[in-house]
PDB file of C-alpha atoms in Angstrom:
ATOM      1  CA  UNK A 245       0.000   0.000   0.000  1.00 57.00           C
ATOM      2  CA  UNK A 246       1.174   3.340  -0.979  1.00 67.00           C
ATOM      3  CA  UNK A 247       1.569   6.510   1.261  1.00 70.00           C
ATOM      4  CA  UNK A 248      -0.691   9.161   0.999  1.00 67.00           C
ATOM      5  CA  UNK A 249       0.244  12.121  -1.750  1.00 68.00           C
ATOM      6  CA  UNK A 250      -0.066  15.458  -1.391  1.00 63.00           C
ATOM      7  CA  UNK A 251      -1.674  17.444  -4.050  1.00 62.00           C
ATOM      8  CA  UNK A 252       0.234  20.553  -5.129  1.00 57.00           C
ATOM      9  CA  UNK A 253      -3.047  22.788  -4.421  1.00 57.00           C
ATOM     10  CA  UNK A 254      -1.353  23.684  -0.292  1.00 60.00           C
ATOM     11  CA  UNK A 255       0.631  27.382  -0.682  1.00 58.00           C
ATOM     12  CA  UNK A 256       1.625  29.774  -2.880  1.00 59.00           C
ATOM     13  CA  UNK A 257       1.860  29.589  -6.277  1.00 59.00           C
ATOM     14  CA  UNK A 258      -0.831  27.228  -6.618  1.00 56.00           C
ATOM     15  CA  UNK A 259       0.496  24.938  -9.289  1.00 59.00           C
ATOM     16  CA  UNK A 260      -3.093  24.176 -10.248  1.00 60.00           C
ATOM     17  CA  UNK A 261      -5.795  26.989 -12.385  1.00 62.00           C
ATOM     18  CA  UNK A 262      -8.072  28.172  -9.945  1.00 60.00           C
ATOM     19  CA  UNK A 263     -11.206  27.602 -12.305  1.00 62.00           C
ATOM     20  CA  UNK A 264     -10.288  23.696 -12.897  1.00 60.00           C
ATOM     21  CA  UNK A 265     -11.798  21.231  -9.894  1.00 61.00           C
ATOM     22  CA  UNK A 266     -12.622  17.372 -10.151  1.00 60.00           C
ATOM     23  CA  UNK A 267     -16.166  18.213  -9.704  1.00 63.00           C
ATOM     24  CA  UNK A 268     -18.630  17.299 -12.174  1.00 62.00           C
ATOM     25  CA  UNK A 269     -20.405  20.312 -13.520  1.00 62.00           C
ATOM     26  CA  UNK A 270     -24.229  20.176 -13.385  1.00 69.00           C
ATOM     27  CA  UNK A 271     -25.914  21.031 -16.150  1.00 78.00           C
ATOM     28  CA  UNK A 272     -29.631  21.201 -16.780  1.00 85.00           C
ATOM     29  CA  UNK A 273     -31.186  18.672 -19.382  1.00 89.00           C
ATOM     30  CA  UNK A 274     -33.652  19.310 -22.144  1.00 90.00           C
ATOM     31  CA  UNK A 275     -37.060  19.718 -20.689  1.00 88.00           C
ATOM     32  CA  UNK A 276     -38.292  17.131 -23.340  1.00 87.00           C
ATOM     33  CA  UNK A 277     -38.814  13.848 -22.548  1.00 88.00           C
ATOM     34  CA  UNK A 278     -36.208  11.402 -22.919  1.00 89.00           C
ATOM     35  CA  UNK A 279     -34.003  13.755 -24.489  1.00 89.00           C
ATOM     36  CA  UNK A 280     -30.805  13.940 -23.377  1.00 87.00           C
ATOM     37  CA  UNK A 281     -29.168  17.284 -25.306  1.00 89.00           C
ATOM     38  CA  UNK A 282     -28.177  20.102 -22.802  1.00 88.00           C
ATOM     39  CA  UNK A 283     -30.945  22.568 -22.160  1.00 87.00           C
ATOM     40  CA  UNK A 284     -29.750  26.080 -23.140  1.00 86.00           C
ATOM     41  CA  UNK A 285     -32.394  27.515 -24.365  1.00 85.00           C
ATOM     42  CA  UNK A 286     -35.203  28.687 -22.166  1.00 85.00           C
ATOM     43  CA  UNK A 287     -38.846  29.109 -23.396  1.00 82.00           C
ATOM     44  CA  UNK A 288     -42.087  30.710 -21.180  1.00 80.00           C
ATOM     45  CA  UNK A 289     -44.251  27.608 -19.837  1.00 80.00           C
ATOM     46  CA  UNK A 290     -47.318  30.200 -20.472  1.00 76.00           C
ATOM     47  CA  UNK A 291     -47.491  34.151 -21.262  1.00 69.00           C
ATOM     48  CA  UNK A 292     -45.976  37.219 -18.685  1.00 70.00           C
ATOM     49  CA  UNK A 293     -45.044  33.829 -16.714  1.00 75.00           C
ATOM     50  CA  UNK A 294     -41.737  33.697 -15.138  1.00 81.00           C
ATOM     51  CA  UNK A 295     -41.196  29.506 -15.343  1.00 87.00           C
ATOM     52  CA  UNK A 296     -39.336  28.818 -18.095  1.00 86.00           C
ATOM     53  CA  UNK A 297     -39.239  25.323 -20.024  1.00 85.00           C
ATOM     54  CA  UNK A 298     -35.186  24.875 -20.637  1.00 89.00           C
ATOM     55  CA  UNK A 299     -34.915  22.758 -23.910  1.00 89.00           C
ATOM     56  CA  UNK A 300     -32.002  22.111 -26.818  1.00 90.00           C
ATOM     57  CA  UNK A 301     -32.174  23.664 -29.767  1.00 88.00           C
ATOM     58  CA  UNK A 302     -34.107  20.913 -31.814  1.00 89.00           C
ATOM     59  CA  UNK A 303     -36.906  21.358 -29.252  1.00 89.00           C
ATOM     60  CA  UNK A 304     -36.755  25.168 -28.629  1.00 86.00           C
ATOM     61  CA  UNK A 305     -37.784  25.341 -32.499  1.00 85.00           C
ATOM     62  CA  UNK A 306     -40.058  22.798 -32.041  1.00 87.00           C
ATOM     63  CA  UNK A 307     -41.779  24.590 -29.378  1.00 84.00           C
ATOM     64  CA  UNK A 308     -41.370  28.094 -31.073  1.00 79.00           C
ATOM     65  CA  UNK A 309     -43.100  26.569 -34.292  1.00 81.00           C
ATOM     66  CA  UNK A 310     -46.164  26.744 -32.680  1.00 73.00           C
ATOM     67  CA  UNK A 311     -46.246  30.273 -30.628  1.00 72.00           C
ATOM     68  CA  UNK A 312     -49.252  32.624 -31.548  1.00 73.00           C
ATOM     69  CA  UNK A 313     -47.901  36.189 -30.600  1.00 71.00           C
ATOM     70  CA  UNK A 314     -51.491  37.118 -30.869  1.00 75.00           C
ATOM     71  CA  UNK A 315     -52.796  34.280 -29.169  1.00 77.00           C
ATOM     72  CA  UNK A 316     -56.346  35.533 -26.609  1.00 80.00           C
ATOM     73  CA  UNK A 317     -57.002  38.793 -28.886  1.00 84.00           C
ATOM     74  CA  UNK A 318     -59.830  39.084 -31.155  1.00 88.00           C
ATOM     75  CA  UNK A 319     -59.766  40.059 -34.868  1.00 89.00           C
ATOM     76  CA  UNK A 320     -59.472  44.034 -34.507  1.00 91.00           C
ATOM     77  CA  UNK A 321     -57.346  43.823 -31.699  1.00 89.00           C
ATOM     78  CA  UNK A 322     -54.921  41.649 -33.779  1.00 86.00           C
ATOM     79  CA  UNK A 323     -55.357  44.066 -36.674  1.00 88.00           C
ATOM     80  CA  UNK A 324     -54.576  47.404 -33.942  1.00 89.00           C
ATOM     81  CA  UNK A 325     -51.478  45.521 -32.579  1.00 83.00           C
ATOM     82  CA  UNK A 326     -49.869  44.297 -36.067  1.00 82.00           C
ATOM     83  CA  UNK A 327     -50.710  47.750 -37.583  1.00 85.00           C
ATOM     84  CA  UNK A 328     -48.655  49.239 -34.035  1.00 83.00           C
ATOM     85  CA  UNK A 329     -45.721  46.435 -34.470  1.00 77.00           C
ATOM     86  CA  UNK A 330     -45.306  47.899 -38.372  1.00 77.00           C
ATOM     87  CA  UNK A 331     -44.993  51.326 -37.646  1.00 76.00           C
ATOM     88  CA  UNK A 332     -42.929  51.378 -34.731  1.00 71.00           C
ATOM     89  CA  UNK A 333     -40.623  49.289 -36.962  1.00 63.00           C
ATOM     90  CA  UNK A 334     -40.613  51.058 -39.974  1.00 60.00           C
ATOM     91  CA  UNK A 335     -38.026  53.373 -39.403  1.00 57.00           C
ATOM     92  CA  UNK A 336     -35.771  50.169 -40.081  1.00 58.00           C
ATOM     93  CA  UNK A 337     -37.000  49.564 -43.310  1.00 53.00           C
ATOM     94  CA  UNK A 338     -36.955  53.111 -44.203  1.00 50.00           C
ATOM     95  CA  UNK A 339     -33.578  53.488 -43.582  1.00 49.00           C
ATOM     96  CA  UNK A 340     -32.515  50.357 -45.159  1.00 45.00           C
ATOM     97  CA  UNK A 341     -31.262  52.208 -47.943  1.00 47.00           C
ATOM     98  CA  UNK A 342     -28.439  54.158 -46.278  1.00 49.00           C
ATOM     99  CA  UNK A 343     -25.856  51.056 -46.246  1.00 45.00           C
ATOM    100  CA  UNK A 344     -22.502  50.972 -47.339  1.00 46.00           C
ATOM    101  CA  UNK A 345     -23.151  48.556 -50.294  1.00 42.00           C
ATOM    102  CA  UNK A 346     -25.051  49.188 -52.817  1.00 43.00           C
ATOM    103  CA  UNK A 347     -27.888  47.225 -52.860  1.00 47.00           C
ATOM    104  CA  UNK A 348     -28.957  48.530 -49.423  1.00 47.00           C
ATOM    105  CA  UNK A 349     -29.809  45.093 -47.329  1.00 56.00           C
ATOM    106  CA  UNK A 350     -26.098  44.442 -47.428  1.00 61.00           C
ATOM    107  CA  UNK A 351     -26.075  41.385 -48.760  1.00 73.00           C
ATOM    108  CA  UNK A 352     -24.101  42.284 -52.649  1.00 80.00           C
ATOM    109  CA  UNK A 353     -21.042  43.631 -52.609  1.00 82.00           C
ATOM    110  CA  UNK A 354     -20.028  47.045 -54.315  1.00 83.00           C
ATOM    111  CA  UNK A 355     -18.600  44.434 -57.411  1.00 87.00           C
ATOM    112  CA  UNK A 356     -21.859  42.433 -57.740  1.00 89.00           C
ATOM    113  CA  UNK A 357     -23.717  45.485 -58.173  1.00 89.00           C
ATOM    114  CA  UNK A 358     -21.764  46.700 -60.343  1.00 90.00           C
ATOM    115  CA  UNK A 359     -22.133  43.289 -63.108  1.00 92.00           C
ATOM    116  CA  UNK A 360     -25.475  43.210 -62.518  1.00 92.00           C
ATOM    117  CA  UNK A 361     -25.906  47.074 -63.897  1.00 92.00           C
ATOM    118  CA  UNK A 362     -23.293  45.518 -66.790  1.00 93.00           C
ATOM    119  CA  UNK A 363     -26.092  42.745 -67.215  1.00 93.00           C
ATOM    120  CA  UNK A 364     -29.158  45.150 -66.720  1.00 92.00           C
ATOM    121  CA  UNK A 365     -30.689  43.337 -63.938  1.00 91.00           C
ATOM    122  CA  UNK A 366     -31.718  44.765 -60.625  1.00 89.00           C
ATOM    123  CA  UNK A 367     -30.336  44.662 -56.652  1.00 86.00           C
ATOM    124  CA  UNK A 368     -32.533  41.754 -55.782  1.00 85.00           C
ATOM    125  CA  UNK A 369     -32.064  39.395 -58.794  1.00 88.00           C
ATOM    126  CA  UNK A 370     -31.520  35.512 -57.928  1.00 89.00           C
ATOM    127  CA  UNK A 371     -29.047  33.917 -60.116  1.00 91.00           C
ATOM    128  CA  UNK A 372     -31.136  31.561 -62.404  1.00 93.00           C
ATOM    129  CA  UNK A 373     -32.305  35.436 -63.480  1.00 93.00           C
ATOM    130  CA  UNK A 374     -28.607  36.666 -63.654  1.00 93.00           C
ATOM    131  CA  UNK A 375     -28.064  33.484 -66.125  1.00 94.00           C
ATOM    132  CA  UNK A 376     -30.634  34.147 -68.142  1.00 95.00           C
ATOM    133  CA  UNK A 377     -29.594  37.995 -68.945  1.00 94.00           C
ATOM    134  CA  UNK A 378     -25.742  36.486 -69.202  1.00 95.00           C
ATOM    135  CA  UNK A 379     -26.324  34.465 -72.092  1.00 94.00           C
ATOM    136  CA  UNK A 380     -29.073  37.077 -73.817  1.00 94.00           C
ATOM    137  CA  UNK A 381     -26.888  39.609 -73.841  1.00 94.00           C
ATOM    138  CA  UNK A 382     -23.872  37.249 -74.739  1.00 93.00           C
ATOM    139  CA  UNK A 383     -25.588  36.024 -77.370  1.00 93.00           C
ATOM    140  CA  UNK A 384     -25.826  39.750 -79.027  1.00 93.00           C
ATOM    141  CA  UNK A 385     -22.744  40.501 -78.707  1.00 92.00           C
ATOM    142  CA  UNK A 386     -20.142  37.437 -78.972  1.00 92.00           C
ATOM    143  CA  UNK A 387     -17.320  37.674 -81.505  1.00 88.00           C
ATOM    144  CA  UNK A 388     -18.489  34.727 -83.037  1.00 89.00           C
ATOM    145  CA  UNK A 389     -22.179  36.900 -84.223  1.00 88.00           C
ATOM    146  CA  UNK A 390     -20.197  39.907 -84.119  1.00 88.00           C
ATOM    147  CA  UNK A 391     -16.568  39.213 -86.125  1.00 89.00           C
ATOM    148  CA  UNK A 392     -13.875  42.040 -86.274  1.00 88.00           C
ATOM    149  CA  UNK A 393     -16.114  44.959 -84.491  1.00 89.00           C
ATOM    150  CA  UNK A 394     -13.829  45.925 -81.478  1.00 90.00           C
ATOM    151  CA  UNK A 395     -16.445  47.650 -79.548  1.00 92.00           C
ATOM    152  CA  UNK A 396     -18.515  44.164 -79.354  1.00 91.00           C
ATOM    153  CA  UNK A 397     -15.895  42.221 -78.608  1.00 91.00           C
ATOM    154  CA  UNK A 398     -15.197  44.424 -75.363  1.00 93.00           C
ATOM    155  CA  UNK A 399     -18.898  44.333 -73.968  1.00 93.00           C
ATOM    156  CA  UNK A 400     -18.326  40.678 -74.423  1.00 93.00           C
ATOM    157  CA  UNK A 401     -15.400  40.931 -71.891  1.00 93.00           C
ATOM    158  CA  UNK A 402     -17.185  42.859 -69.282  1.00 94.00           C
ATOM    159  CA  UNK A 403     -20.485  40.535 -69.815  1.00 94.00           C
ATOM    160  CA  UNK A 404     -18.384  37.678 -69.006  1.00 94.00           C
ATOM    161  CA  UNK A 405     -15.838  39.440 -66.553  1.00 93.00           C
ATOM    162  CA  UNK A 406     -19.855  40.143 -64.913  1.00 93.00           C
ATOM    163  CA  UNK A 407     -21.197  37.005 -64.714  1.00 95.00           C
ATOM    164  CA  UNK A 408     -18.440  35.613 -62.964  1.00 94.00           C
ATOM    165  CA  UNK A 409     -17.673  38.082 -60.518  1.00 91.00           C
ATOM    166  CA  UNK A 410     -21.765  36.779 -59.574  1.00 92.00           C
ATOM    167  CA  UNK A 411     -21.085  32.930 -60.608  1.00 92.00           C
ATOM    168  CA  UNK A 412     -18.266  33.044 -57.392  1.00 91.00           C
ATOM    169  CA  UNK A 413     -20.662  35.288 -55.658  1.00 88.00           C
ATOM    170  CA  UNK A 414     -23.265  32.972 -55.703  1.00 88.00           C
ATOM    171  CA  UNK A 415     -20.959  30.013 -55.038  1.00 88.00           C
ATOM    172  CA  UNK A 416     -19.970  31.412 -52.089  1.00 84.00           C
ATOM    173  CA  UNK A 417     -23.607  31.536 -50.279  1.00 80.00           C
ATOM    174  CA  UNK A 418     -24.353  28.250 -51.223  1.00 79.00           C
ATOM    175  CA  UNK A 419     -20.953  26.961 -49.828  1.00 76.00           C
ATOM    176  CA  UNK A 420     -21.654  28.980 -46.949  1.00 65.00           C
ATOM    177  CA  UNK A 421     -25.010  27.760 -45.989  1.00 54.00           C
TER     178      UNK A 421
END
C-alpha cells in the first residue's frame, strides 16, 4: 500500500488553475422527454409567466413553431397591434437604404452590383435570373455573331468578366449555408 500524496493545491503559487476542480459540472437537461441534449435555451411555460421550459435547440424550435404572438385577442385587436408592431418598426425599413453597399440590405457587394448594372438586372435578382440575362446579352454581342467589331468584342469581356464576378458570388452563399 502506498503513502498518501499530497496534491500541489497547499501554498503559494498554486500549481493548479483556480477555475479547474474534479467536480462534475451540473448542467440542466432538455425539458423534453427522454431527451438527453443540454438545455440552453429557455422558453415561457405560459405568457408574462416567469417559469421557463429549458430545452435544446431541436426542441426550442419545435416549441417556437407553434407560438401565436397574438394568441387571446380578437380580430381588430390583432389588426390594432400588427398595424402598431409595423410602424414602430418602420423606421428600419426606411432606412434600409443608407448602407454601405449598394444594394442597401447588405447582402451584394459594391462588385456584384456593379455586373449586374453591366447585365441590366436589378439589386434583388436571384441567379437563375442573372443566367438568363448572361447568355441574352452574350448572345448579341459574342465575336463569333459579331466578327472584327472591337467595340462588341469588349462588352463581351465585361459581360463575361460580370457574370463571374456573380457565378463566385453565388458560389460562395451556397458553400456557406
Amino acid at each position: 500500500m502506498s503513502a498518501a500524496r499530497r496534491s500541489n493545491d497547499w501554498g503559494f503559487p498554486r500549481w493548479r488553475s483556480y477555475d479547474s476542480s474534479r467536480e462534475a459540472v451540473a448542467q440542466r437537461e432538455c425539458d423534453r422527454h427522454g431527451c438527453a441534449e443540454p438545455g440552453l435555451c429557455p422558453a415561457p411555460k405560459s405568457p408574462n409567466s416567469p417559469d421557463r421550459w429549458y430545452f435544446c435547440q431541436k426542441h426550442a424550435a419545435e416549441y417556437n413553431k407553434g407560438w401565436d404572438y397574438f394568441e387571446g385577442l380578437d380580430k381588430e385587436q390583432k389588426a390594432e397591434r400588427a398595424k402598431a408592431e409595423r410602424q414602430e418598426s418602420s423606421g428600419y425599413a426606411e432606412a434600409s437604404h443608407y448602407g454601405w453597399t449598394g444594394s442597401g440590405d447588405g447582402s451584394r457587394s459594391a462588385d456584384e452590383m456593379m455586373a449586374l448594372e453591366v447585365l441590366g438586372l436589378e439589386a434583388d435578382a436571384d441567379y437563375p435570373a442573372i443566367k438568363k440575362a448572361y447568355r441574352a446579352k452574350a448572345k448579341e454581342v459574342h465575336p463569333d455573331v459579331k466578327p472584327g467589331d472591337e467595340e462588341a468584342a469588349k462588352q463581351f469581356q465585361a459581360i463575361q468578366v460580370s457574370y463571374e464576378v456573380l457565378r463566385q458570388a453565388e458560389e460562395r452563399r451556397e458553400w456557406r449555408g
